[in-house]
PDB file of C-alpha atoms in Angstrom:
ATOM      1  CA  UNK A1218      63.375  77.474  65.280  1.00  0.00           C
ATOM      2  CA  UNK A1219      64.387  74.439  67.149  1.00  0.00           C
ATOM      3  CA  UNK A1220      64.158  70.870  65.918  1.00  0.00           C
ATOM      4  CA  UNK A1221      64.837  67.702  67.796  1.00  0.00           C
ATOM      5  CA  UNK A1222      64.708  64.259  66.087  1.00  0.00           C
ATOM      6  CA  UNK A1223      63.908  61.320  68.247  1.00  0.00           C
ATOM      7  CA  UNK A1224      64.071  57.844  66.675  1.00  0.00           C
ATOM      8  CA  UNK A1225      61.010  55.501  67.118  1.00  0.00           C
ATOM      9  CA  UNK A1226      59.902  52.154  65.854  1.00  0.00           C
ATOM     10  CA  UNK A1227      59.687  52.430  62.094  1.00  0.00           C
ATOM     11  CA  UNK A1228      60.640  56.109  61.819  1.00  0.00           C
ATOM     12  CA  UNK A1229      61.122  59.235  63.780  1.00  0.00           C
ATOM     13  CA  UNK A1230      59.445  61.936  65.732  1.00  0.00           C
ATOM     14  CA  UNK A1231      60.619  65.506  64.985  1.00  0.00           C
ATOM     15  CA  UNK A1232      59.675  68.054  67.745  1.00  0.00           C
ATOM     16  CA  UNK A1233      59.571  71.643  66.464  1.00  0.00           C
ATOM     17  CA  UNK A1234      59.633  74.675  68.689  1.00  0.00           C
ATOM     18  CA  UNK A1235      59.470  78.261  67.693  1.00  0.00           C
ATOM     19  CA  UNK A1236      57.890  80.119  64.784  1.00  0.00           C
ATOM     20  CA  UNK A1237      57.250  78.307  61.649  1.00  0.00           C
ATOM     21  CA  UNK A1238      57.133  81.251  59.104  1.00  0.00           C
ATOM     22  CA  UNK A1239      58.827  82.776  56.052  1.00  0.00           C
ATOM     23  CA  UNK A1240      62.066  83.201  58.010  1.00  0.00           C
ATOM     24  CA  UNK A1241      62.463  79.543  59.148  1.00  0.00           C
ATOM     25  CA  UNK A1242      60.523  77.499  56.540  1.00  0.00           C
ATOM     26  CA  UNK A1243      63.358  76.689  54.150  1.00  0.00           C
ATOM     27  CA  UNK A1244      65.510  75.351  57.030  1.00  0.00           C
ATOM     28  CA  UNK A1245      62.695  73.285  58.567  1.00  0.00           C
ATOM     29  CA  UNK A1246      61.696  71.893  55.145  1.00  0.00           C
ATOM     30  CA  UNK A1247      65.250  70.815  54.202  1.00  0.00           C
ATOM     31  CA  UNK A1248      65.766  69.135  57.553  1.00  0.00           C
ATOM     32  CA  UNK A1249      62.513  67.289  57.430  1.00  0.00           C
ATOM     33  CA  UNK A1250      63.212  66.044  53.867  1.00  0.00           C
ATOM     34  CA  UNK A1251      66.565  64.955  55.211  1.00  0.00           C
ATOM     35  CA  UNK A1252      64.756  62.916  57.827  1.00  0.00           C
ATOM     36  CA  UNK A1253      62.572  61.210  55.212  1.00  0.00           C
ATOM     37  CA  UNK A1254      65.636  60.454  52.809  1.00  0.00           C
ATOM     38  CA  UNK A1255      63.452  58.167  50.583  1.00  0.00           C
ATOM     39  CA  UNK A1256      62.547  55.797  53.332  1.00  0.00           C
ATOM     40  CA  UNK A1257      58.884  54.627  53.868  1.00  0.00           C
ATOM     41  CA  UNK A1258      59.032  55.715  57.448  1.00  0.00           C
ATOM     42  CA  UNK A1259      56.501  56.879  59.886  1.00  0.00           C
ATOM     43  CA  UNK A1260      57.168  60.624  60.590  1.00  0.00           C
ATOM     44  CA  UNK A1261      55.538  62.222  63.451  1.00  0.00           C
ATOM     45  CA  UNK A1262      55.858  66.014  63.706  1.00  0.00           C
ATOM     46  CA  UNK A1263      55.246  67.287  67.238  1.00  0.00           C
ATOM     47  CA  UNK A1264      54.022  70.752  67.163  1.00  0.00           C
ATOM     48  CA  UNK A1265      53.826  71.265  71.074  1.00  0.00           C
ATOM     49  CA  UNK A1266      56.531  73.920  70.895  1.00  0.00           C
ATOM     50  CA  UNK A1267      55.321  75.752  67.726  1.00  0.00           C
ATOM     51  CA  UNK A1268      53.889  79.142  68.602  1.00  0.00           C
ATOM     52  CA  UNK A1269      53.096  80.640  65.096  1.00  0.00           C
ATOM     53  CA  UNK A1270      52.485  79.233  61.629  1.00  0.00           C
ATOM     54  CA  UNK A1271      52.110  81.123  58.446  1.00  0.00           C
ATOM     55  CA  UNK A1272      51.364  80.075  54.857  1.00  0.00           C
ATOM     56  CA  UNK A1273      55.012  79.488  54.437  1.00  0.00           C
ATOM     57  CA  UNK A1274      54.992  76.805  57.211  1.00  0.00           C
ATOM     58  CA  UNK A1275      51.778  75.364  55.650  1.00  0.00           C
ATOM     59  CA  UNK A1276      53.532  74.969  52.373  1.00  0.00           C
ATOM     60  CA  UNK A1277      56.365  73.005  54.225  1.00  0.00           C
ATOM     61  CA  UNK A1278      53.828  70.601  55.611  1.00  0.00           C
ATOM     62  CA  UNK A1279      52.386  70.262  52.113  1.00  0.00           C
ATOM     63  CA  UNK A1280      55.789  69.488  50.579  1.00  0.00           C
ATOM     64  CA  UNK A1281      56.646  67.008  53.416  1.00  0.00           C
ATOM     65  CA  UNK A1282      53.352  65.242  53.025  1.00  0.00           C
ATOM     66  CA  UNK A1283      53.870  64.914  49.206  1.00  0.00           C
ATOM     67  CA  UNK A1284      57.245  63.420  49.894  1.00  0.00           C
ATOM     68  CA  UNK A1285      56.116  60.923  52.577  1.00  0.00           C
ATOM     69  CA  UNK A1286      53.152  59.881  50.292  1.00  0.00           C
ATOM     70  CA  UNK A1287      55.594  59.457  47.362  1.00  0.00           C
ATOM     71  CA  UNK A1288      57.641  56.935  49.417  1.00  0.00           C
ATOM     72  CA  UNK A1289      54.504  55.307  50.898  1.00  0.00           C
ATOM     73  CA  UNK A1290      55.433  56.302  54.353  1.00  0.00           C
ATOM     74  CA  UNK A1291      52.975  57.905  56.919  1.00  0.00           C
ATOM     75  CA  UNK A1292      52.939  61.404  58.129  1.00  0.00           C
ATOM     76  CA  UNK A1293      51.134  62.305  61.451  1.00  0.00           C
ATOM     77  CA  UNK A1294      51.060  65.714  63.173  1.00  0.00           C
ATOM     78  CA  UNK A1295      50.462  65.932  66.912  1.00  0.00           C
ATOM     79  CA  UNK A1296      50.082  68.258  69.875  1.00  0.00           C
ATOM     80  CA  UNK A1297      49.147  71.427  67.998  1.00  0.00           C
ATOM     81  CA  UNK A1298      48.490  74.462  70.111  1.00  0.00           C
ATOM     82  CA  UNK A1299      45.429  76.455  69.669  1.00  0.00           C
ATOM     83  CA  UNK A1300      46.642  79.310  67.584  1.00  0.00           C
ATOM     84  CA  UNK A1301      48.485  76.984  65.203  1.00  0.00           C
ATOM     85  CA  UNK A1302      45.453  74.645  64.907  1.00  0.00           C
ATOM     86  CA  UNK A1303      43.123  77.584  63.898  1.00  0.00           C
ATOM     87  CA  UNK A1304      45.472  78.508  61.024  1.00  0.00           C
ATOM     88  CA  UNK A1305      45.711  74.852  60.074  1.00  0.00           C
ATOM     89  CA  UNK A1306      41.875  74.546  60.100  1.00  0.00           C
ATOM     90  CA  UNK A1307      41.405  77.906  58.330  1.00  0.00           C
ATOM     91  CA  UNK A1308      43.571  76.574  55.498  1.00  0.00           C
ATOM     92  CA  UNK A1309      41.597  73.302  55.145  1.00  0.00           C
ATOM     93  CA  UNK A1310      44.588  71.260  56.153  1.00  0.00           C
ATOM     94  CA  UNK A1311      42.706  69.074  58.564  1.00  0.00           C
ATOM     95  CA  UNK A1312      41.339  67.103  55.704  1.00  0.00           C
ATOM     96  CA  UNK A1313      44.945  66.570  54.168  1.00  0.00           C
ATOM     97  CA  UNK A1314      46.838  64.952  57.071  1.00  0.00           C
ATOM     98  CA  UNK A1315      46.053  63.245  60.269  1.00  0.00           C
ATOM     99  CA  UNK A1316      46.362  65.235  63.386  1.00  0.00           C
ATOM    100  CA  UNK A1317      46.538  63.532  66.915  1.00  0.00           C
ATOM    101  CA  UNK A1318      46.397  65.137  70.478  1.00  0.00           C
ATOM    102  CA  UNK A1319      49.679  63.517  71.636  1.00  0.00           C
ATOM    103  CA  UNK A1320      52.721  61.656  70.498  1.00  0.00           C
ATOM    104  CA  UNK A1321      51.428  58.467  71.949  1.00  0.00           C
ATOM    105  CA  UNK A1322      48.213  58.704  69.917  1.00  0.00           C
ATOM    106  CA  UNK A1323      50.237  59.491  66.831  1.00  0.00           C
ATOM    107  CA  UNK A1324      52.500  56.525  67.270  1.00  0.00           C
ATOM    108  CA  UNK A1325      49.583  54.266  67.883  1.00  0.00           C
ATOM    109  CA  UNK A1326      47.822  55.284  64.564  1.00  0.00           C
ATOM    110  CA  UNK A1327      47.597  52.476  62.108  1.00  0.00           C
ATOM    111  CA  UNK A1328      49.464  52.759  58.931  1.00  0.00           C
TER     112      UNK A1328
ATOM    113  CA  UNK B 912      51.111 102.966  64.992  1.00  0.00           C
ATOM    114  CA  UNK B 913      53.260 103.733  62.042  1.00  0.00           C
ATOM    115  CA  UNK B 914      56.149 101.515  60.973  1.00  0.00           C
ATOM    116  CA  UNK B 915      58.652 101.676  58.208  1.00  0.00           C
ATOM    117  CA  UNK B 916      59.792  98.211  57.451  1.00  0.00           C
ATOM    118  CA  UNK B 917      62.910  97.350  55.612  1.00  0.00           C
ATOM    119  CA  UNK B 918      62.446  95.706  52.112  1.00  0.00           C
ATOM    120  CA  UNK B 919      64.250  92.575  53.359  1.00  0.00           C
ATOM    121  CA  UNK B 920      63.286  89.549  55.452  1.00  0.00           C
ATOM    122  CA  UNK B 921      64.095  91.472  58.476  1.00  0.00           C
ATOM    123  CA  UNK B 922      60.782  93.196  58.057  1.00  0.00           C
ATOM    124  CA  UNK B 923      59.011  90.188  59.421  1.00  0.00           C
ATOM    125  CA  UNK B 924      60.974  90.424  62.733  1.00  0.00           C
ATOM    126  CA  UNK B 925      60.392  94.117  63.118  1.00  0.00           C
ATOM    127  CA  UNK B 926      56.646  93.638  62.275  1.00  0.00           C
ATOM    128  CA  UNK B 927      56.226  90.749  64.805  1.00  0.00           C
ATOM    129  CA  UNK B 928      57.682  93.002  67.646  1.00  0.00           C
ATOM    130  CA  UNK B 929      55.836  96.025  66.770  1.00  0.00           C
ATOM    131  CA  UNK B 930      52.447  94.172  66.565  1.00  0.00           C
ATOM    132  CA  UNK B 931      52.995  92.444  69.844  1.00  0.00           C
ATOM    133  CA  UNK B 932      53.644  95.814  71.522  1.00  0.00           C
ATOM    134  CA  UNK B 933      50.718  97.603  69.851  1.00  0.00           C
ATOM    135  CA  UNK B 934      48.300  94.886  70.802  1.00  0.00           C
ATOM    136  CA  UNK B 935      49.363  95.012  74.374  1.00  0.00           C
ATOM    137  CA  UNK B 936      49.155  98.888  74.402  1.00  0.00           C
ATOM    138  CA  UNK B 937      45.753  98.892  72.885  1.00  0.00           C
ATOM    139  CA  UNK B 938      44.367  95.946  74.807  1.00  0.00           C
ATOM    140  CA  UNK B 939      43.534  93.787  71.798  1.00  0.00           C
ATOM    141  CA  UNK B 940      42.427  90.319  72.422  1.00  0.00           C
ATOM    142  CA  UNK B 941      44.736  87.661  71.557  1.00  0.00           C
ATOM    143  CA  UNK B 942      42.786  86.282  68.728  1.00  0.00           C
ATOM    144  CA  UNK B 943      42.466  89.764  67.031  1.00  0.00           C
ATOM    145  CA  UNK B 944      46.190  90.427  67.470  1.00  0.00           C
ATOM    146  CA  UNK B 945      47.013  87.068  66.036  1.00  0.00           C
ATOM    147  CA  UNK B 946      44.677  87.537  63.081  1.00  0.00           C
ATOM    148  CA  UNK B 947      46.119  90.909  62.304  1.00  0.00           C
ATOM    149  CA  UNK B 948      49.659  89.823  62.726  1.00  0.00           C
ATOM    150  CA  UNK B 949      49.285  86.828  60.610  1.00  0.00           C
ATOM    151  CA  UNK B 950      47.493  88.890  57.781  1.00  0.00           C
ATOM    152  CA  UNK B 951      50.172  91.510  57.804  1.00  0.00           C
ATOM    153  CA  UNK B 952      52.954  88.960  57.787  1.00  0.00           C
ATOM    154  CA  UNK B 953      51.414  87.240  54.702  1.00  0.00           C
ATOM    155  CA  UNK B 954      51.002  90.509  52.963  1.00  0.00           C
ATOM    156  CA  UNK B 955      54.640  91.712  53.663  1.00  0.00           C
ATOM    157  CA  UNK B 956      55.980  88.256  52.694  1.00  0.00           C
ATOM    158  CA  UNK B 957      54.083  88.551  49.386  1.00  0.00           C
ATOM    159  CA  UNK B 958      55.773  91.918  48.766  1.00  0.00           C
ATOM    160  CA  UNK B 959      59.282  90.684  49.571  1.00  0.00           C
ATOM    161  CA  UNK B 960      58.882  87.460  47.568  1.00  0.00           C
ATOM    162  CA  UNK B 961      56.740  88.442  44.587  1.00  0.00           C
ATOM    163  CA  UNK B 962      56.795  92.294  44.519  1.00  0.00           C
ATOM    164  CA  UNK B 963      60.530  92.540  45.026  1.00  0.00           C
ATOM    165  CA  UNK B 964      61.279  89.144  43.623  1.00  0.00           C
ATOM    166  CA  UNK B 965      63.383  88.208  46.716  1.00  0.00           C
ATOM    167  CA  UNK B 966      65.871  90.952  46.239  1.00  0.00           C
ATOM    168  CA  UNK B 967      66.140  93.890  48.799  1.00  0.00           C
ATOM    169  CA  UNK B 968      63.544  96.531  47.950  1.00  0.00           C
ATOM    170  CA  UNK B 969      62.341  99.768  49.100  1.00  0.00           C
ATOM    171  CA  UNK B 970      60.851 100.422  52.620  1.00  0.00           C
ATOM    172  CA  UNK B 971      57.218  99.250  53.170  1.00  0.00           C
ATOM    173  CA  UNK B 972      55.071 101.414  55.169  1.00  0.00           C
ATOM    174  CA  UNK B 973      52.612  99.926  57.685  1.00  0.00           C
ATOM    175  CA  UNK B 974      49.945 101.774  59.720  1.00  0.00           C
ATOM    176  CA  UNK B 975      47.682 100.077  62.257  1.00  0.00           C
ATOM    177  CA  UNK B 976      44.910 101.798  64.027  1.00  0.00           C
ATOM    178  CA  UNK B 977      42.038 101.048  66.282  1.00  0.00           C
ATOM    179  CA  UNK B 978      38.796 102.533  64.917  1.00  0.00           C
ATOM    180  CA  UNK B 979      35.309 102.097  66.395  1.00  0.00           C
ATOM    181  CA  UNK B 980      34.421  98.358  66.107  1.00  0.00           C
ATOM    182  CA  UNK B 981      37.474  97.483  63.946  1.00  0.00           C
ATOM    183  CA  UNK B 982      41.285  97.340  63.539  1.00  0.00           C
ATOM    184  CA  UNK B 983      42.387  98.996  60.230  1.00  0.00           C
ATOM    185  CA  UNK B 984      45.819  98.162  58.898  1.00  0.00           C
ATOM    186  CA  UNK B 985      47.216  99.769  55.824  1.00  0.00           C
ATOM    187  CA  UNK B 986      50.404  98.644  53.859  1.00  0.00           C
ATOM    188  CA  UNK B 987      52.127 100.715  51.249  1.00  0.00           C
ATOM    189  CA  UNK B 988      54.824  99.504  48.915  1.00  0.00           C
ATOM    190  CA  UNK B 989      56.482 100.549  45.629  1.00  0.00           C
ATOM    191  CA  UNK B 990      56.596  97.135  44.144  1.00  0.00           C
ATOM    192  CA  UNK B 991      54.841  96.783  40.582  1.00  0.00           C
ATOM    193  CA  UNK B 992      51.023  97.051  40.769  1.00  0.00           C
ATOM    194  CA  UNK B 993      49.234  94.065  42.371  1.00  0.00           C
ATOM    195  CA  UNK B 994      45.736  93.669  43.355  1.00  0.00           C
ATOM    196  CA  UNK B 995      45.445  90.785  45.757  1.00  0.00           C
ATOM    197  CA  UNK B 996      41.797  90.419  44.971  1.00  0.00           C
ATOM    198  CA  UNK B 997      42.972  88.914  41.708  1.00  0.00           C
ATOM    199  CA  UNK B 998      45.295  86.534  43.358  1.00  0.00           C
ATOM    200  CA  UNK B 999      44.569  82.909  42.145  1.00  0.00           C
ATOM    201  CA  UNK B1000      42.786  80.716  44.780  1.00  0.00           C
ATOM    202  CA  UNK B1001      44.754  77.773  46.187  1.00  0.00           C
ATOM    203  CA  UNK B1002      44.480  74.412  44.630  1.00  0.00           C
ATOM    204  CA  UNK B1003      42.160  72.521  46.849  1.00  0.00           C
ATOM    205  CA  UNK B1004      40.751  70.038  44.496  1.00  0.00           C
ATOM    206  CA  UNK B1005      43.773  67.994  43.238  1.00  0.00           C
ATOM    207  CA  UNK B1006      44.990  65.056  45.158  1.00  0.00           C
ATOM    208  CA  UNK B1007      47.793  65.847  47.659  1.00  0.00           C
ATOM    209  CA  UNK B1008      50.545  64.651  45.380  1.00  0.00           C
ATOM    210  CA  UNK B1009      49.460  66.909  42.561  1.00  0.00           C
ATOM    211  CA  UNK B1010      48.526  69.996  44.580  1.00  0.00           C
ATOM    212  CA  UNK B1011      50.202  73.103  43.268  1.00  0.00           C
ATOM    213  CA  UNK B1012      51.528  75.212  46.103  1.00  0.00           C
ATOM    214  CA  UNK B1013      50.682  78.877  46.158  1.00  0.00           C
ATOM    215  CA  UNK B1014      47.759  80.959  46.843  1.00  0.00           C
ATOM    216  CA  UNK B1015      47.675  80.029  50.385  1.00  0.00           C
ATOM    217  CA  UNK B1016      48.877  83.369  51.841  1.00  0.00           C
ATOM    218  CA  UNK B1017      46.160  85.423  50.202  1.00  0.00           C
ATOM    219  CA  UNK B1018      43.602  82.823  51.025  1.00  0.00           C
ATOM    220  CA  UNK B1019      44.396  83.020  54.765  1.00  0.00           C
ATOM    221  CA  UNK B1020      44.400  86.890  54.496  1.00  0.00           C
ATOM    222  CA  UNK B1021      41.036  86.765  53.094  1.00  0.00           C
ATOM    223  CA  UNK B1022      39.691  84.200  55.705  1.00  0.00           C
ATOM    224  CA  UNK B1023      41.320  86.147  58.551  1.00  0.00           C
ATOM    225  CA  UNK B1024      39.989  89.679  57.709  1.00  0.00           C
ATOM    226  CA  UNK B1025      36.642  91.138  57.284  1.00  0.00           C
ATOM    227  CA  UNK B1026      37.477  93.654  54.524  1.00  0.00           C
ATOM    228  CA  UNK B1027      40.254  94.026  51.946  1.00  0.00           C
ATOM    229  CA  UNK B1028      40.663  97.268  49.852  1.00  0.00           C
ATOM    230  CA  UNK B1029      43.276  97.797  47.265  1.00  0.00           C
ATOM    231  CA  UNK B1030      44.201 100.942  45.364  1.00  0.00           C
ATOM    232  CA  UNK B1031      47.266 102.095  43.128  1.00  0.00           C
ATOM    233  CA  UNK B1032      48.268 105.499  44.354  1.00  0.00           C
ATOM    234  CA  UNK B1033      50.845 107.142  42.132  1.00  0.00           C
ATOM    235  CA  UNK B1034      53.663 104.495  41.912  1.00  0.00           C
ATOM    236  CA  UNK B1035      52.573 102.648  45.082  1.00  0.00           C
ATOM    237  CA  UNK B1036      50.245  99.879  46.129  1.00  0.00           C
ATOM    238  CA  UNK B1037      48.035 100.705  49.012  1.00  0.00           C
ATOM    239  CA  UNK B1038      46.357  97.805  50.815  1.00  0.00           C
ATOM    240  CA  UNK B1039      43.833  98.305  53.582  1.00  0.00           C
ATOM    241  CA  UNK B1040      42.792  95.427  55.835  1.00  0.00           C
ATOM    242  CA  UNK B1041      39.870  95.610  58.306  1.00  0.00           C
ATOM    243  CA  UNK B1042      39.237  93.263  61.170  1.00  0.00           C
ATOM    244  CA  UNK B1043      36.162  93.584  63.220  1.00  0.00           C
ATOM    245  CA  UNK B1044      36.646  93.794  66.903  1.00  0.00           C
ATOM    246  CA  UNK B1045      34.793  90.954  68.992  1.00  0.00           C
ATOM    247  CA  UNK B1046      31.528  92.183  70.431  1.00  0.00           C
ATOM    248  CA  UNK B1047      32.738  90.873  73.839  1.00  0.00           C
ATOM    249  CA  UNK B1048      35.414  93.550  73.952  1.00  0.00           C
ATOM    250  CA  UNK B1049      32.900  96.485  74.377  1.00  0.00           C
ATOM    251  CA  UNK B1050      29.975  94.713  76.148  1.00  0.00           C
ATOM    252  CA  UNK B1051      30.361  92.933  79.403  1.00  0.00           C
ATOM    253  CA  UNK B1052      29.733  89.160  78.953  1.00  0.00           C
ATOM    254  CA  UNK B1053      26.639  87.455  80.536  1.00  0.00           C
ATOM    255  CA  UNK B1054      27.346  85.431  83.560  1.00  0.00           C
TER     256      UNK B1054
END
């Protein structure tokens, strides 16, 4: 799993690439929580490079969403591919966190 | 296809490679292959995390076969008895901040598969998953 952090106004974009599964979820979770570090930031997670997500990956998103909400930040997901989107929808996560088509859209979303 | 997976996280890597090769060999659609792969990964992860409590355990046997109209996958392990049909449902009702994690894996398996059977055979769990093949795979599509 590759992760790239790109600073943006008021927060950061984290681009993920690879498989978000039981093997990678702990690393991804701890690095995303590091990015938040108790600041009320806008966190955009770019899924363009993510090819696979399992329930372990969904749990990471839930934990990150909880942490961002606790510090009154904003979490937006973007650029999810078809396979990952299907699992995301199947688990009912679309109702829990905003999902945009692109980074630009995610950054333009009001807080 | 018959696989013997190690009772360690390496099982997920072995499973991923084997399913991809099997799907290509048997001409499964991308969606069918992705659903079977994810369901099996959730089942194996549950055995590793809950059945073996995260410690290395005995080998897990997996078979996957294409039957008329469906793919049938069978998983056998020697962890303590566990019937997934009694797994608790995920917590969808609490606000995000209070949601309990857990139950998501089995929830996905149930949504992805068309049938789930469980039996305890001797000192082993045997789980059978069924996924219907899309009708388009056997009939030509209308123009």
